[in-house]
Amino acid sequence: MDDEPERLDALTRQAGRWLALSAAPAERHTTAVVAGPYDRVAWRDVYARSAALRELSAQLLTRHAHAPDLLADVFLCAYQAAPRLRERAVMAPSHLVHHQVVTALTQSPDFAALHRETAGDAYAAAMAVLAQASALRGLLERSREARERTGRADRARQEAEAAATAVGEALRQAAEEADAQGEVPAPAAAAVRRAAEAAREAEESARREDGAAAQAMAAAVPGIRSAARNAASAAAEAVRQEAALMRAWGVDAGETERMPFEERARLAERLRSGRLARWAELIGRFRQMAAGERARKVEHATGELVGVTLGDDLSRVIPSELAVLGVPELRAVFAARYAAGELMLYDSRGEQGTDKGAVIACVDTSHSMYAEGPGGITREAWSKACALALLDQARHAGRDFVGILFSAADKLQVFRFPGDRPAPVTDVLDFAETFLGGGTDFQRPLGTAAKILEEEFDSASRARGDIVLITDDACEVSENWTRLWNEIKRRLDFRLFGVAIATPDTATASGSVLETLCDNLRTVDDLTDVHTTADLFRVI
C-alpha cells in the first residue's frame, strides 16, 4: 500500500486540521497588561533612567527568564489610569504566572490606595515596583514549579505549531510531485502521513503539558495571591511615606511630577536619609500648626484677630450674621442693623502683611543645639522646623524670607528666599541641613538681619520687618552695639521675637539680654509641643 500512489485530495483531507493550525497559529502575548505606544515608551524611559530597576531586573533574571516582562506588567498596572488585563487564553503559557500576579495585585485591598498615588506618575509607579522587590523575589521562588510547568507547556505548544507547519510543508511538496490526475507518488504521500502523525503526537503532548501546567498554577494561586497582597501593601506604604515626606518638606505633587526623573530620585533619597527623614514629622506638625493659625486670621482684616465688635464693614461680617440673609423674613432686620452700624464684625489689630519687610529667622547652630529633648528631638530639629514654618508664613504673605544660621562670631551663613518666586526645595534642604557648630554670638546675626532690612527699605521702601531669634543660649552684647541696634530698629520699625529653647531661667529673666532685646519673648521647654509658638504665627 505504501508503494502505491495516493490522490492529493485525500491527503489534503487527512492533513486538513494541521493545515489550519499552520496557516493561522494562535497569537500568544508576553505582557498581561494591555499597553499602548505611550505606555510602553513610559516604561522603557523609566527603565533606562533607573539603575535600581535595572539592578532588580538582573537579580530576578537569575530566578526567572522573563523577569523584565513581569516588571513591565507590575509597572503598567500601577501607572495606567485604568489598567486592562488580557484574557488568559491569549497569553503565552510561559507568562501565565505574570497574568496571575497582576490579577492578584489589582484585586488586593491596598491596590486602590496605591493606584491613587501612582496613576499617571512614572516615577511613583517605578517606586512602587521597587517597593515590591522583596515580595516579587519570594513570589518567584514559591511559583517555581508552576513556572517550570508553564515553560514546558509553552515549548510543547511551539513544537506542536512547528509540527503543524511541517505537515503543510510536506503537503506542498506532495502537490508539486502530483501528476495531472492528482496522483501523488508513494514516498511523498508517506511523508505527509508521517508529518501528520508527528503533529498529532505533538498536539497530544502539548495538551498533557497544558493540563500539568494548569494543575501547577492552581496549586500556586493561593501563594501568589498572598504574596501579591503583601507586595501591594508594601508598595502602598512606601508611596504613602514618600508622599508624606514630600508634603512635610513643602514639596507639592505638581512640583514633583514636573521634576526630571533623576532629580526627583535624588531628592527622595536625600529626604529619606540622615537627619532630614527624622525631622519630617516635626516639620509637618509645625507647618500644619502654622497653617491653622493663618486660617484664624480674617481675610481683608487689618491684622491679628482679637474678638468681635459692631460696625458696617461687610468684609469683616461674622458667618452667623451672613446666615441671616438666608432667611427672607430676616433680611430687613439685617438691612436695618447694617444701616445703624450694628452688625457683628471680626475685630483685629495690627497691620496687613502687604508691603511689609522680610521675615528673618536667626537660627542658633552652636554645638549645644545638638542636645536631644523628649522623643529624641534635638534643639536643632525644633528650631529648623520652626524656621521652615516661618518660611511658609512669609510666602503666604508675599514677603521675602531670610534664614540666618549662626554660632560663633566668625560663623554665619545666609539663605535668601524672595517672596516673588518659588523656593527651590534643594535650597530649603541646604538651609535645613547646614550646621555650623561652635559658640554663640548674637551681635553678628542680628546686625546682619538689621542690615538686610535696611537694604530692603532703601531699595523697595519696605519697613516693618520681623526678626525671629531662635536660640538655646544667652550672650552679652556691647553697649555701643545696643545703641546702634536701637537706632536702626526705631528707624525701620521692625520687631524682634525671641524663642528661647531650654535655656536657664536667668537667660530669660527680667533684665536679661534676651528679655531686653526682644519685643516678644517666649520660652520652650517641651520640644514635642509645637503650639508653644502658635501666637508667633498669628502676629507675623
Coordinates of C-alpha atoms in Angstrom, one line a residue:
M1 CA 0.0 0.0 0.0
D2 CA 2.9 2.4 0.9
D3 CA 4.3 1.8 -2.6
E4 CA 1.1 2.9 -4.3
P5 CA 0.4 6.5 -5.3
E6 CA -2.4 8.3 -3.4
R7 CA -4.7 11.1 -4.5
L8 CA -3.8 14.6 -3.4
D9 CA -7.3 15.5 -2.4
A10 CA -7.4 12.5 0.0
L11 CA -4.1 13.5 1.6
T12 CA -5.3 17.1 1.9
R13 CA -8.4 15.9 3.8
Q14 CA -6.3 13.8 6.1
A15 CA -4.0 16.8 6.9
G16 CA -6.7 19.4 6.9
R17 CA -6.6 20.0 10.7
W18 CA -2.8 20.6 10.7
L19 CA -3.1 22.9 7.7
A20 CA -5.5 25.1 9.7
L21 CA -3.1 25.3 12.6
S22 CA -0.1 26.1 10.4
A23 CA -2.0 28.7 8.5
A24 CA -3.1 30.7 11.5
P25 CA -1.3 29.9 14.7
A26 CA -2.8 31.5 17.8
E27 CA -1.3 34.8 18.9
R28 CA 0.5 34.4 22.3
H29 CA 1.2 37.6 24.3
T30 CA 4.0 38.0 26.7
T31 CA 2.5 41.0 28.5
A32 CA -0.5 40.6 30.7
V33 CA -1.4 44.3 30.8
V34 CA -2.7 45.8 27.5
A35 CA -0.5 48.8 26.7
G36 CA -0.5 51.4 24.0
P37 CA 2.7 53.0 22.5
Y38 CA 2.8 55.8 25.0
D39 CA 2.6 53.4 28.0
R40 CA 5.4 51.3 26.5
V41 CA 7.6 54.4 25.9
A42 CA 7.0 55.5 29.6
W43 CA 8.2 52.1 30.8
R44 CA 11.2 52.0 28.5
D45 CA 12.1 55.5 29.6
V46 CA 11.8 54.9 33.3
Y47 CA 13.7 51.6 33.0
A48 CA 16.5 53.3 31.1
R49 CA 16.7 56.1 33.7
S50 CA 16.5 53.9 36.9
A51 CA 19.6 52.0 37.8
A52 CA 17.6 50.4 40.7
L53 CA 15.1 49.0 38.3
R54 CA 17.8 47.5 36.0
E55 CA 19.5 46.0 39.1
L56 CA 16.3 44.5 40.3
S57 CA 15.7 43.0 36.8
A58 CA 19.1 41.5 36.8
Q59 CA 18.5 39.9 40.2
L60 CA 15.2 38.5 39.2
L61 CA 16.6 37.1 35.9
T62 CA 18.6 34.6 38.0
R63 CA 15.2 33.2 39.1
H64 CA 13.0 33.8 36.0
A65 CA 14.0 34.2 32.4
H66 CA 11.1 36.6 31.7
A67 CA 11.6 38.9 34.7
P68 CA 11.7 42.1 32.6
D69 CA 8.2 41.3 31.2
L70 CA 7.0 40.8 34.8
L71 CA 8.4 44.1 35.9
A72 CA 6.8 45.8 33.0
D73 CA 3.4 44.4 33.9
V74 CA 3.7 45.5 37.5
F75 CA 4.7 49.0 36.4
L76 CA 1.9 49.3 33.9
C77 CA -0.8 48.2 36.3
A78 CA 0.4 50.9 38.7
Y79 CA 1.0 53.6 36.0
Q80 CA -2.1 53.3 33.8
A81 CA -5.2 55.2 34.8
A82 CA -7.4 52.2 34.1
P83 CA -5.2 49.0 33.7
R84 CA -6.8 46.4 31.5
L85 CA -5.7 42.7 31.5
R86 CA -5.7 40.4 28.6
E87 CA -7.7 37.2 28.6
R88 CA -5.7 34.2 29.9
A89 CA -6.4 32.3 26.7
V90 CA -4.2 34.7 24.6
M91 CA -1.3 34.6 27.0
A92 CA 1.9 32.6 26.2
P93 CA 1.9 29.7 28.8
S94 CA 5.3 30.8 30.0
H95 CA 3.8 34.2 31.0
L96 CA 0.6 32.9 32.7
V97 CA 2.3 33.4 36.1
H98 CA 2.6 37.1 35.2
H99 CA -1.1 37.3 34.5
Q100 CA -1.9 35.7 37.8
V101 CA 0.4 38.0 39.7
V102 CA -1.1 41.2 38.1
T103 CA -4.6 39.9 38.6
A104 CA -3.9 39.2 42.3
L105 CA -2.2 42.6 42.6
T106 CA -5.0 44.6 41.2
Q107 CA -7.6 42.7 43.3
S108 CA -5.6 43.2 46.6
P109 CA -7.2 45.5 49.2
D110 CA -4.3 48.0 49.2
F111 CA -4.1 48.4 45.4
A112 CA -6.7 51.2 45.2
A113 CA -4.7 53.4 47.7
L114 CA -1.5 52.6 45.8
H115 CA -3.1 53.4 42.4
R116 CA -4.3 56.8 43.6
E117 CA -0.7 57.8 44.2
T118 CA 0.9 56.2 41.1
A119 CA -1.6 56.6 38.2
G120 CA 0.0 58.7 35.5
D121 CA 3.2 59.3 37.5
A122 CA 6.0 57.2 36.0
Y123 CA 8.4 57.9 39.0
A124 CA 5.8 56.8 41.6
A125 CA 4.9 53.7 39.6
A126 CA 8.6 52.8 39.3
M127 CA 9.0 53.3 43.1
A128 CA 6.0 51.0 43.6
V129 CA 7.8 48.3 41.6
L130 CA 10.9 48.7 43.6
A131 CA 9.0 48.6 46.9
Q132 CA 7.6 45.2 45.8
A133 CA 11.1 43.8 45.1
S134 CA 11.2 41.5 48.1
A135 CA 7.7 40.2 47.6
L136 CA 8.4 39.6 43.9
R137 CA 11.5 37.6 44.8
G138 CA 9.5 35.4 47.2
L139 CA 6.7 35.1 44.7
L140 CA 9.0 33.8 42.0
E141 CA 10.5 31.3 44.4
R142 CA 7.1 30.0 45.5
S143 CA 5.8 29.8 41.9
R144 CA 8.9 27.9 40.6
E145 CA 7.1 24.7 39.8
A146 CA 4.2 26.5 38.1
R147 CA 6.7 28.5 36.0
E148 CA 8.6 25.4 35.1
R149 CA 5.4 23.6 34.1
T150 CA 4.1 26.6 32.1
G151 CA 7.5 26.9 30.4
R152 CA 7.3 23.2 29.3
A153 CA 3.7 23.8 28.1
D154 CA 5.0 26.8 26.1
R155 CA 7.7 24.8 24.5
A156 CA 5.3 21.9 23.8
R157 CA 2.9 24.3 22.2
Q158 CA 5.6 25.8 20.0
E159 CA 6.7 22.2 19.0
A160 CA 3.0 21.4 18.1
E161 CA 2.8 24.5 15.9
A162 CA 6.1 23.6 14.3
A163 CA 4.8 20.1 13.6
A164 CA 1.6 21.5 12.1
T165 CA 3.8 23.7 9.9
A166 CA 5.8 20.6 8.8
V167 CA 2.5 19.0 7.7
G168 CA 1.8 21.9 5.5
E169 CA 5.3 21.8 4.0
A170 CA 5.0 18.0 3.3
L171 CA 1.7 18.5 1.6
R172 CA 3.1 21.4 -0.5
Q173 CA 5.9 19.1 -1.6
A174 CA 3.4 16.3 -2.4
A175 CA 1.4 18.8 -4.5
E176 CA 4.4 19.6 -6.5
E177 CA 5.1 15.9 -7.2
A178 CA 1.5 15.1 -8.1
D179 CA 0.7 14.2 -11.8
A180 CA -2.0 15.6 -13.9
Q181 CA -4.6 13.2 -12.5
G182 CA -3.8 14.3 -8.9
E183 CA -1.9 11.1 -8.0
V184 CA 1.0 11.6 -5.5
P185 CA 4.0 9.3 -5.5
A186 CA 4.1 6.9 -2.6
P187 CA 7.2 8.4 -0.9
A188 CA 5.7 11.9 -0.9
A189 CA 2.4 10.6 0.4
A190 CA 4.2 8.7 3.2
A191 CA 6.0 11.9 4.2
V192 CA 2.7 13.6 4.6
R193 CA 1.3 10.8 6.7
R194 CA 4.4 10.8 8.9
A195 CA 4.2 14.6 9.4
A196 CA 0.6 14.3 10.3
E197 CA 1.3 11.6 12.9
A198 CA 4.1 13.7 14.4
A199 CA 1.8 16.7 14.6
R200 CA -0.9 14.5 16.3
E201 CA 1.7 13.3 18.9
A202 CA 3.0 16.9 19.4
E203 CA -0.6 18.1 19.9
E204 CA -1.3 15.4 22.5
S205 CA 1.9 16.2 24.3
A206 CA 1.0 19.9 24.3
R207 CA -2.4 19.1 25.8
R208 CA -0.8 17.0 28.5
E209 CA 1.7 19.8 29.4
D210 CA -1.2 22.3 29.4
G211 CA -3.0 20.2 31.9
A212 CA 0.0 19.7 34.1
A213 CA 0.7 23.5 33.9
A214 CA -2.9 24.2 34.8
Q215 CA -2.7 22.0 37.9
A216 CA 0.6 23.5 39.0
M217 CA -0.8 27.0 38.5
A218 CA -3.9 26.2 40.6
A219 CA -1.7 25.0 43.4
A220 CA 0.4 28.2 43.2
V221 CA -2.5 30.6 43.1
P222 CA -3.0 30.9 46.9
G223 CA 0.7 31.7 47.4
I224 CA 0.7 34.2 44.5
R225 CA -2.4 35.9 45.9
S226 CA -0.8 36.2 49.4
A227 CA 2.5 37.5 48.0
A228 CA 0.7 40.0 45.8
R229 CA -1.3 41.3 48.8
N230 CA 2.0 41.8 50.7
A231 CA 3.6 43.4 47.6
A232 CA 0.7 45.8 47.2
S233 CA 0.7 46.7 50.9
A234 CA 4.5 47.3 50.9
A235 CA 4.2 49.4 47.8
A236 CA 1.3 51.5 49.1
E237 CA 3.1 52.1 52.3
A238 CA 6.3 53.2 50.6
V239 CA 4.5 55.5 48.2
R240 CA 2.5 57.0 51.1
Q241 CA 5.6 57.6 53.2
E242 CA 7.4 59.3 50.3
A243 CA 4.3 61.5 49.6
A244 CA 4.1 62.4 53.3
L245 CA 7.8 63.2 53.3
M246 CA 7.5 65.5 50.3
R247 CA 4.4 67.2 51.8
A248 CA 6.2 67.7 55.2
W249 CA 9.0 69.5 53.4
G250 CA 6.6 71.6 51.4
V251 CA 7.0 69.8 48.0
D252 CA 3.6 69.5 46.4
A253 CA 2.6 66.8 44.0
G254 CA 2.6 69.1 41.0
E255 CA 6.2 70.1 41.7
T256 CA 7.4 66.6 41.9
E257 CA 5.6 65.5 38.7
R258 CA 7.4 68.3 36.8
M259 CA 10.8 67.2 38.1
P260 CA 13.1 65.1 35.8
F261 CA 13.3 61.5 37.0
E262 CA 16.9 61.7 38.2
E263 CA 16.3 64.9 40.1
R264 CA 13.3 63.5 41.8
A265 CA 15.1 60.3 42.7
R266 CA 18.0 62.2 44.2
L267 CA 15.6 64.4 46.2
A268 CA 13.7 61.4 47.5
E269 CA 16.9 59.7 48.6
R270 CA 18.1 62.9 50.3
L271 CA 14.8 63.2 52.2
R272 CA 14.8 59.6 53.2
S273 CA 18.3 59.6 54.6
G274 CA 20.0 61.2 57.6
R275 CA 18.6 63.9 59.8
L276 CA 16.0 65.1 57.3
A277 CA 14.0 61.9 57.5
R278 CA 13.9 62.1 61.3
W279 CA 12.7 65.7 61.2
A280 CA 9.9 65.2 58.7
E281 CA 7.1 64.6 61.2
L282 CA 8.1 67.6 63.3
I283 CA 8.3 69.8 60.3
G284 CA 4.9 68.6 59.1
R285 CA 3.4 69.4 62.6
F286 CA 4.9 72.9 62.6
R287 CA 3.6 73.6 59.1
Q288 CA 0.1 72.3 59.9
M289 CA 0.0 74.3 63.1
A290 CA 1.1 77.5 61.3
A291 CA -1.5 76.9 58.6
G292 CA -4.1 76.6 61.2
E293 CA -3.1 79.8 62.8
R294 CA -3.2 81.5 59.4
A295 CA -6.7 80.2 58.9
R296 CA -7.7 82.0 62.1
K297 CA -6.8 85.3 60.6
V298 CA -9.6 87.1 58.8
E299 CA -9.3 87.8 55.1
H300 CA -9.1 91.5 54.4
A301 CA -8.7 92.2 58.2
T302 CA -6.0 94.7 59.2
G303 CA -4.1 92.4 61.4
E304 CA -4.4 89.9 64.3
L305 CA -7.9 88.7 65.3
V306 CA -8.8 89.8 68.8
G307 CA -12.6 89.4 69.1
V308 CA -15.9 90.7 67.8
T309 CA -17.1 94.3 67.5
L310 CA -20.0 96.2 65.9
G311 CA -20.0 98.1 62.7
D312 CA -20.9 98.1 59.0
D313 CA -17.8 96.7 57.3
L314 CA -19.2 93.9 55.2
S315 CA -15.7 92.4 54.6
R316 CA -15.5 91.6 58.3
V317 CA -19.0 90.3 59.0
I318 CA -19.0 87.1 61.0
P319 CA -20.6 84.0 59.4
S320 CA -23.6 83.9 61.7
E321 CA -24.6 87.4 60.6
L322 CA -24.4 86.4 56.9
A323 CA -26.5 83.3 57.7
V324 CA -29.4 85.7 58.4
L325 CA -29.5 86.6 54.8
G326 CA -30.6 83.1 54.0
V327 CA -33.9 83.7 55.8
P328 CA -36.1 86.0 53.7
E329 CA -38.1 87.2 56.8
L330 CA -34.9 88.4 58.5
R331 CA -33.3 90.3 55.5
A332 CA -35.0 93.5 56.5
V333 CA -33.6 93.2 60.0
F334 CA -30.1 92.7 58.5
A335 CA -30.5 95.8 56.4
A336 CA -31.6 97.8 59.4
R337 CA -28.7 96.7 61.5
Y338 CA -26.3 97.4 58.6
A339 CA -27.7 101.0 58.3
A340 CA -27.3 101.5 62.0
G341 CA -23.7 100.1 62.0
E342 CA -24.7 97.3 64.4
L343 CA -23.6 94.2 62.5
M344 CA -21.2 91.9 64.4
L345 CA -17.8 92.1 62.9
Y346 CA -14.4 90.4 63.5
D347 CA -12.2 92.8 65.4
S348 CA -8.5 92.9 64.7
R349 CA -5.4 94.8 65.5
G350 CA -2.0 95.3 63.8
E351 CA -1.3 95.8 60.1
Q352 CA -1.5 93.8 56.9
G353 CA 1.5 92.0 55.6
T354 CA 1.3 93.8 52.3
D355 CA 4.4 95.8 51.6
K356 CA 5.9 94.7 54.9
G357 CA 9.6 93.9 55.2
A358 CA 11.1 90.5 55.2
V359 CA 10.7 87.8 57.8
I360 CA 14.2 86.8 59.0
A361 CA 14.8 83.7 61.1
C362 CA 18.1 83.8 63.0
V363 CA 18.8 80.2 64.0
D364 CA 21.4 79.2 66.5
T365 CA 23.5 76.3 65.3
S366 CA 26.1 76.2 68.1
H367 CA 27.2 72.8 69.5
S368 CA 24.6 72.8 72.3
M369 CA 21.8 72.8 69.7
Y370 CA 22.7 69.1 69.1
A371 CA 21.3 68.2 72.5
E372 CA 18.3 65.9 72.4
G373 CA 15.0 66.6 74.1
P374 CA 11.8 64.4 74.6
G375 CA 11.3 61.8 71.9
G376 CA 14.9 62.2 70.6
I377 CA 14.0 65.6 69.1
T378 CA 17.1 67.9 69.0
R379 CA 17.0 71.6 69.6
E380 CA 18.4 72.0 66.1
A381 CA 15.4 70.0 64.6
W382 CA 12.9 72.0 66.6
S383 CA 14.5 75.4 65.6
K384 CA 14.8 74.4 61.9
A385 CA 11.2 73.2 61.8
C386 CA 10.0 76.5 63.3
A387 CA 12.1 78.4 60.8
L388 CA 10.6 76.5 57.9
A389 CA 7.1 77.2 59.1
L390 CA 8.1 80.9 59.2
L391 CA 9.2 80.5 55.5
D392 CA 5.7 79.2 54.7
Q393 CA 4.3 82.1 56.7
A394 CA 6.3 84.7 54.7
R395 CA 5.4 83.1 51.3
H396 CA 1.7 83.2 52.1
A397 CA 2.0 86.9 52.9
G398 CA 4.1 87.6 49.8
R399 CA 7.1 88.6 51.9
D400 CA 10.8 87.8 51.5
F401 CA 12.2 85.2 53.9
V402 CA 15.8 85.1 55.0
G403 CA 17.3 82.3 57.1
I404 CA 20.5 83.2 59.0
L405 CA 22.4 80.4 60.6
F406 CA 24.8 81.5 63.3
S407 CA 27.0 80.3 66.1
A408 CA 30.3 82.0 67.0
A409 CA 31.1 85.5 65.7
D410 CA 33.1 84.1 62.8
K411 CA 30.4 81.6 61.7
L412 CA 27.4 82.8 59.9
Q413 CA 25.5 81.7 56.7
V414 CA 22.7 83.5 55.0
F415 CA 19.9 81.8 52.9
R416 CA 17.6 84.2 50.9
F417 CA 14.1 83.2 49.6
P418 CA 12.5 86.1 47.7
G419 CA 8.7 86.3 48.1
D420 CA 8.1 86.8 44.4
R421 CA 9.4 83.4 43.3
P422 CA 9.1 79.7 44.3
A423 CA 11.6 78.5 47.0
P424 CA 13.7 75.7 45.4
V425 CA 13.4 72.7 47.5
T426 CA 17.1 72.0 47.2
D427 CA 17.9 75.4 48.7
V428 CA 15.4 74.8 51.5
L429 CA 17.1 71.5 52.3
D430 CA 20.5 73.2 52.2
F431 CA 19.2 75.6 54.8
A432 CA 17.8 72.8 56.9
E433 CA 20.9 70.6 56.8
T434 CA 23.6 73.2 57.4
F435 CA 25.0 73.2 60.9
L436 CA 28.0 75.4 61.8
G437 CA 28.9 74.4 65.3
G438 CA 30.9 76.5 67.8
G439 CA 29.9 79.0 70.4
T440 CA 27.1 81.6 70.4
D441 CA 27.2 85.3 69.4
F442 CA 24.1 87.5 68.9
Q443 CA 25.6 90.7 67.6
R444 CA 26.6 89.5 64.2
P445 CA 23.4 87.6 63.2
L446 CA 21.1 90.3 64.5
G447 CA 23.3 93.0 62.9
T448 CA 23.2 91.1 59.6
A449 CA 19.4 90.8 59.8
A450 CA 19.1 94.6 60.5
K451 CA 21.3 95.4 57.6
I452 CA 19.2 93.2 55.3
L453 CA 16.1 95.0 56.4
E454 CA 17.9 98.4 55.9
E455 CA 18.9 97.4 52.3
E456 CA 15.3 96.3 51.6
F457 CA 14.0 99.7 53.0
D458 CA 16.4 101.6 50.8
S459 CA 15.7 99.7 47.6
A460 CA 12.0 98.9 48.0
S461 CA 10.8 101.3 50.7
R462 CA 9.5 98.3 52.7
A463 CA 9.8 98.7 56.5
R464 CA 8.2 96.9 59.4
G465 CA 10.0 93.6 59.0
D466 CA 10.1 90.8 61.6
I467 CA 13.2 89.1 63.0
V468 CA 12.9 85.9 65.0
L469 CA 15.8 84.8 67.1
I470 CA 15.8 81.1 68.0
T471 CA 18.5 80.1 70.4
D472 CA 19.3 77.9 73.4
D473 CA 21.8 80.2 74.9
A474 CA 22.4 83.7 76.0
C475 CA 25.4 86.0 75.5
E476 CA 26.4 89.5 76.2
V477 CA 26.2 92.4 73.7
S478 CA 28.2 95.6 73.9
E479 CA 26.7 99.0 74.9
N480 CA 27.7 100.6 71.6
W481 CA 26.2 97.7 69.6
T482 CA 23.0 98.0 71.6
R483 CA 22.8 101.8 70.9
L484 CA 23.2 101.3 67.2
W485 CA 20.7 98.4 67.3
N486 CA 18.0 100.6 69.0
E487 CA 18.6 103.4 66.5
I488 CA 18.1 101.2 63.4
K489 CA 15.2 99.4 65.0
R490 CA 13.4 102.7 65.6
R491 CA 14.1 103.9 62.0
L492 CA 13.0 100.7 60.3
D493 CA 10.2 99.9 62.7
F494 CA 10.9 96.2 62.8
R495 CA 10.1 93.7 65.6
L496 CA 12.3 91.2 67.2
F497 CA 10.7 88.0 68.5
G498 CA 12.7 85.7 70.7
V499 CA 12.3 81.9 71.1
A500 CA 14.5 80.6 73.9
I501 CA 14.8 76.8 73.8
A502 CA 15.6 75.0 77.1
T503 CA 17.6 78.0 78.4
P504 CA 18.3 78.6 82.1
D505 CA 15.8 80.8 83.8
T506 CA 18.4 83.5 84.2
A507 CA 18.7 83.8 80.4
T508 CA 15.1 84.9 80.0
A509 CA 14.6 86.7 83.3
S510 CA 13.7 90.4 83.5
G511 CA 16.7 92.5 82.6
S512 CA 18.5 89.7 80.7
V513 CA 19.9 90.3 77.3
L514 CA 17.2 88.3 75.6
E515 CA 14.4 90.0 77.5
T516 CA 15.8 93.4 76.8
L517 CA 16.4 92.9 73.1
C518 CA 13.1 91.1 72.2
D519 CA 9.8 92.8 71.8
N520 CA 8.2 89.4 72.4
L521 CA 10.0 86.5 74.1
R522 CA 8.7 83.0 74.7
T523 CA 10.5 80.0 76.3
V524 CA 10.2 76.4 75.0
D525 CA 10.8 73.6 77.5
D526 CA 8.9 70.8 75.7
L527 CA 10.4 70.2 72.3
T528 CA 7.4 68.0 71.3
D529 CA 5.0 70.9 71.8
V530 CA 4.9 72.9 68.6
H531 CA 2.0 75.0 69.8
T532 CA 4.2 77.0 72.2
T533 CA 4.9 79.3 69.3
A534 CA 1.4 79.4 67.9
D535 CA 0.9 83.1 68.7
L536 CA 4.1 83.8 66.7
F537 CA 2.3 82.7 63.5
R538 CA -0.7 84.9 64.3
V539 CA 1.2 88.1 64.5
I540 CA 3.8 87.6 61.8

